[in-house]
PDB file of C-alpha atoms in Angstrom:
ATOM      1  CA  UNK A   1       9.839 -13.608   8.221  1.00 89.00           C
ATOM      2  CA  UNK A   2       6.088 -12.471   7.635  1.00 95.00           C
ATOM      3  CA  UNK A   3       3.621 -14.512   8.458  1.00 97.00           C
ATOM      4  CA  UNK A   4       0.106 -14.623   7.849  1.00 98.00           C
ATOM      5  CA  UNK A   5      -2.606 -16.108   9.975  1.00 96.00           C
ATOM      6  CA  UNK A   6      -6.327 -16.272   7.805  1.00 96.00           C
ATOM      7  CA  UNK A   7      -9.742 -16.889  10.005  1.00 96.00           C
ATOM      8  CA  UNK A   8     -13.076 -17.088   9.972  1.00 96.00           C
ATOM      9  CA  UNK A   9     -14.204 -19.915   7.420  1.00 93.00           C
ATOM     10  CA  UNK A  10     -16.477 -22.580   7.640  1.00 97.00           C
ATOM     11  CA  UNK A  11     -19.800 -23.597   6.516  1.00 97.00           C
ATOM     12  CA  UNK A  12     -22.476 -21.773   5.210  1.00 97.00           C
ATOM     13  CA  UNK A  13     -25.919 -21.554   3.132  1.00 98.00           C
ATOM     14  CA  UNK A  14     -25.963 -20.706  -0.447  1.00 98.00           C
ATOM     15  CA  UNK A  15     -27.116 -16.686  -0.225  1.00 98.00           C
ATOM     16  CA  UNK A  16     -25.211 -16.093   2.837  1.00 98.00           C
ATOM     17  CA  UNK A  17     -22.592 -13.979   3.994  1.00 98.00           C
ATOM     18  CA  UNK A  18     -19.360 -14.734   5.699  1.00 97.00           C
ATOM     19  CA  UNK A  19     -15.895 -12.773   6.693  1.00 98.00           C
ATOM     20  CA  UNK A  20     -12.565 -13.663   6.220  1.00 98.00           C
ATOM     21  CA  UNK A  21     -10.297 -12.004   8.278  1.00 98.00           C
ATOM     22  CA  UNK A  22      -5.974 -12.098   7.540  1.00 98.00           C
ATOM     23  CA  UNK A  23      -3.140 -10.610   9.657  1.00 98.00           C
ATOM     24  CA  UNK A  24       0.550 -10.477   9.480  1.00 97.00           C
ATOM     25  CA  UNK A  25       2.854 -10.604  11.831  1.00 96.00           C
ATOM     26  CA  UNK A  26       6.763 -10.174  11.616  1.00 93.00           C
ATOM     27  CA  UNK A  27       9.240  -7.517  12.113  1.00 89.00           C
ATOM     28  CA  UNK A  28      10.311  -4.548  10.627  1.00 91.00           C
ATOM     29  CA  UNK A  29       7.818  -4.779   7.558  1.00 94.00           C
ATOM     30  CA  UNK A  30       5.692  -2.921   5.073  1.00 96.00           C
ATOM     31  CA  UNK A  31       3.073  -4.752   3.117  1.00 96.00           C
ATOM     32  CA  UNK A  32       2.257  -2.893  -0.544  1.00 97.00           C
ATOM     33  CA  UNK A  33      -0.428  -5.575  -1.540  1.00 98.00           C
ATOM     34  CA  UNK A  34      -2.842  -8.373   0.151  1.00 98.00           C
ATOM     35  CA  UNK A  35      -5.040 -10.365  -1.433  1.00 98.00           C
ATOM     36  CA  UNK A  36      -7.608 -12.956  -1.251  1.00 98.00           C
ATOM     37  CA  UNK A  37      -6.889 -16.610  -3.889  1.00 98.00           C
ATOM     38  CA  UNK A  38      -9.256 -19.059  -3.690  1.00 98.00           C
ATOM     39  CA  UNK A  39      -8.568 -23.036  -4.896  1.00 98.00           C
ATOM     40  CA  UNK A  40     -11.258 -25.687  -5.616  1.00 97.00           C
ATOM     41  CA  UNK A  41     -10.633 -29.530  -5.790  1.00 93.00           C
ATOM     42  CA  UNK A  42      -9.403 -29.994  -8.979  1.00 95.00           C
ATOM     43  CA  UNK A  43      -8.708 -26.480  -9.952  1.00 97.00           C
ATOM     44  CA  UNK A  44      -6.219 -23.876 -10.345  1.00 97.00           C
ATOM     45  CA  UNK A  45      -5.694 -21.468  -7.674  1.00 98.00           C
ATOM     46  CA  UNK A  46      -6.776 -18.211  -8.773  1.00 98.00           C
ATOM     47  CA  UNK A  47      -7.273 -14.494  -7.812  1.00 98.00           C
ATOM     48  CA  UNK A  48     -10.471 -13.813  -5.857  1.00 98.00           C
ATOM     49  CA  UNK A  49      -9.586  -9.960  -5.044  1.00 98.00           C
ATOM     50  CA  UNK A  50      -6.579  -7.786  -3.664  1.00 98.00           C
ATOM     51  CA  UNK A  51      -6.245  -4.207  -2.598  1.00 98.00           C
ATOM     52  CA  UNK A  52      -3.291  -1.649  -2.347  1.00 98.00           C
ATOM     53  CA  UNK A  53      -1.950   0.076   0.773  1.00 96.00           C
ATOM     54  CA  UNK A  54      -3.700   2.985  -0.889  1.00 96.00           C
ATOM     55  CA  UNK A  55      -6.740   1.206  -1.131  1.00 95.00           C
ATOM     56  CA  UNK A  56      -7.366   0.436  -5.004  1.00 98.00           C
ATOM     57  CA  UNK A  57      -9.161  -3.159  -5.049  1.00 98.00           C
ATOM     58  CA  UNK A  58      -9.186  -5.323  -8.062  1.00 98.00           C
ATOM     59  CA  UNK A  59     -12.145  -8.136  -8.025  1.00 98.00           C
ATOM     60  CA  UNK A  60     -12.462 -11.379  -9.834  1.00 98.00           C
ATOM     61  CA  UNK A  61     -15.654 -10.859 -12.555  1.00 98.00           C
ATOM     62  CA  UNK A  62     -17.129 -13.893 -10.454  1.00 97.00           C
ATOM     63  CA  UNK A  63     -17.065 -12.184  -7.165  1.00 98.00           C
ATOM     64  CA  UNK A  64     -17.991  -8.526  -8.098  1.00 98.00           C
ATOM     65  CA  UNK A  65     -20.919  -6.581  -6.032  1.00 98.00           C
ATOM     66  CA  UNK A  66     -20.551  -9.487  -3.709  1.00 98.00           C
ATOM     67  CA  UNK A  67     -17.751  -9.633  -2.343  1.00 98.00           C
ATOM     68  CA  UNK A  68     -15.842  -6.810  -0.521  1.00 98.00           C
ATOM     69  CA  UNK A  69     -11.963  -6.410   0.495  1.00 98.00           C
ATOM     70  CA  UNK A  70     -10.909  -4.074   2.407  1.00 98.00           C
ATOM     71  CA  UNK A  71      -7.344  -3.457   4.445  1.00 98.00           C
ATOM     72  CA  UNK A  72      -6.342  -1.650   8.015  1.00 97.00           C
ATOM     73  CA  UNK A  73      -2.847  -0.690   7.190  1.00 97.00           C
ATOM     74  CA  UNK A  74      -1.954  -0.137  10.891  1.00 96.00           C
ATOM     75  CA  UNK A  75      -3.635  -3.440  12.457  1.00 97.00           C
ATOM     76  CA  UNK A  76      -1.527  -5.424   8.718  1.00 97.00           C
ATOM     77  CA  UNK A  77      -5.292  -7.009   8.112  1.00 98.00           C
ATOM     78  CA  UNK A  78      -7.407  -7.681   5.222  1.00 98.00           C
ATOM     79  CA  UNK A  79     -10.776  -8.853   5.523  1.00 98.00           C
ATOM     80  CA  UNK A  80     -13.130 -10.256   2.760  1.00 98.00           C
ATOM     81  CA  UNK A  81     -16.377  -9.688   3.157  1.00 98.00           C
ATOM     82  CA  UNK A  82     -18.669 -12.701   1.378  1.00 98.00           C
ATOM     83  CA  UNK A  83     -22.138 -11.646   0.783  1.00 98.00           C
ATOM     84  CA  UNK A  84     -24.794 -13.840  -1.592  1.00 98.00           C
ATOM     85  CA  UNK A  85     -22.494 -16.507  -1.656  1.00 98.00           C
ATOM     86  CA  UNK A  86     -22.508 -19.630  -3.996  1.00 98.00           C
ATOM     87  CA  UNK A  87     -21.798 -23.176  -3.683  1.00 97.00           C
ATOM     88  CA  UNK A  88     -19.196 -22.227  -6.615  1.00 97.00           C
ATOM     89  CA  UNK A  89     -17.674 -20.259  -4.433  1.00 98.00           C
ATOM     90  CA  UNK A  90     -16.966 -23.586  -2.546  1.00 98.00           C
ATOM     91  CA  UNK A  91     -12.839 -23.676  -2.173  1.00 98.00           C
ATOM     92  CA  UNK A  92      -9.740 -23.026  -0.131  1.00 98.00           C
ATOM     93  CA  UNK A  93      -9.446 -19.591   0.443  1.00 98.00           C
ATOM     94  CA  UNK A  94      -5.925 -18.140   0.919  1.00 98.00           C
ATOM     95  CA  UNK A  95      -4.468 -14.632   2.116  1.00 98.00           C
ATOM     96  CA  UNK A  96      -1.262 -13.220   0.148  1.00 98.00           C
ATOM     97  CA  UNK A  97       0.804 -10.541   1.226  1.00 98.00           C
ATOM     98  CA  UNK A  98       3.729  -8.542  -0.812  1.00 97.00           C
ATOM     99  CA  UNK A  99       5.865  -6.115   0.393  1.00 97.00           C
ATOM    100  CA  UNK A 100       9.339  -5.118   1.575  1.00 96.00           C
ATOM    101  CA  UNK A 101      11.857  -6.146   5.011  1.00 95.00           C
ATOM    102  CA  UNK A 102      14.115  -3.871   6.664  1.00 93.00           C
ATOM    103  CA  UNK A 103      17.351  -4.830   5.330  1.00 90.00           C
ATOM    104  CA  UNK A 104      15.913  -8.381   3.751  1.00 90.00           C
ATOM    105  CA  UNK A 105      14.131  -6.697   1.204  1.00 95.00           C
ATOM    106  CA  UNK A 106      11.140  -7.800  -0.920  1.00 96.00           C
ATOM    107  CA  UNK A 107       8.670 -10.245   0.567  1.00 96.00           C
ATOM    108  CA  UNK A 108       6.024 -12.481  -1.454  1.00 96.00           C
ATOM    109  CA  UNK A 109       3.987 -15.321   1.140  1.00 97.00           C
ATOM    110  CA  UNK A 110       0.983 -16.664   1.993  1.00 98.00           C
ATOM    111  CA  UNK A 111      -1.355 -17.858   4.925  1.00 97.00           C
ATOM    112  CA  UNK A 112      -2.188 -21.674   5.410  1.00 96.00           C
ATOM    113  CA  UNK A 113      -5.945 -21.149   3.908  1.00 97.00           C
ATOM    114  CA  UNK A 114      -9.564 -21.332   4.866  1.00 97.00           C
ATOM    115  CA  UNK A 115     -12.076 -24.089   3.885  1.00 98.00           C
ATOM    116  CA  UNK A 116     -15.380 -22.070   2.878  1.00 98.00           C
ATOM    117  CA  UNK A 117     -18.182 -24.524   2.322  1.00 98.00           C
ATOM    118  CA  UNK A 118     -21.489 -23.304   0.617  1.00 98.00           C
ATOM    119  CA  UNK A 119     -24.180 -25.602   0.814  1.00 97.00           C
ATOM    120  CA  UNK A 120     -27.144 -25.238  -1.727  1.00 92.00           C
TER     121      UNK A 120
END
């Protein structure tokens, strides 16, 4: 089983930054995608950014030239980077992995999530 651990929310002030940090754990694995979903109160959970093993990132319109993933393959960590942040940007933010087992095969999971606050 892979299993992902996300850190380093909390509170912060509307035009500040803050870093998200995700790693797996498991055996005998090889993550092809991780991403960054966010969910409000209310709202649907939806894609905030991911990024390949090779290192092509997709962004949310909402987020771009803001935020920033980025991936160490060798360490199985994505961080996301949270700069000018906005009290819209106010949710649950959750880390997704996909990738393949030895002998299991394909995996698809997430981590348990990360309150980010923005106060205005």
């Amino acid at each position: 089983q892979v299993q992902l651990v996300e850190s380093g929310g909390g509170l912060v002030q509307a035009g500040g930054s803050l870093r998200l940090s995700c790693v797996a754990s498991g055996h005998s694995f090889r993550i092809n995608t991780m991403g960054w979903y966010r969910q409000a109160p209310g709202k649907q959970r939806e894609l905030v950014a991911d990024i390949t093993r090779d290192s092509r990132t997709n962004y949310a319109f909402s987020v771009k030239g803001r935020f920033t993933i980025s991936r160490d393959n060798a360490k199985n960590t994505v961080w996301l980077q949270m700069n000018a942040v906005k009290p819209e940007d106010t949710a649950v933010y959750y880390c997704h992995a996909d990738g393949t087992r030895a002998i299991v095969g394909p995996f698809n999971t997430w981590g348990q999530g990360a309150q980010v606050t923005v106060s205005s």
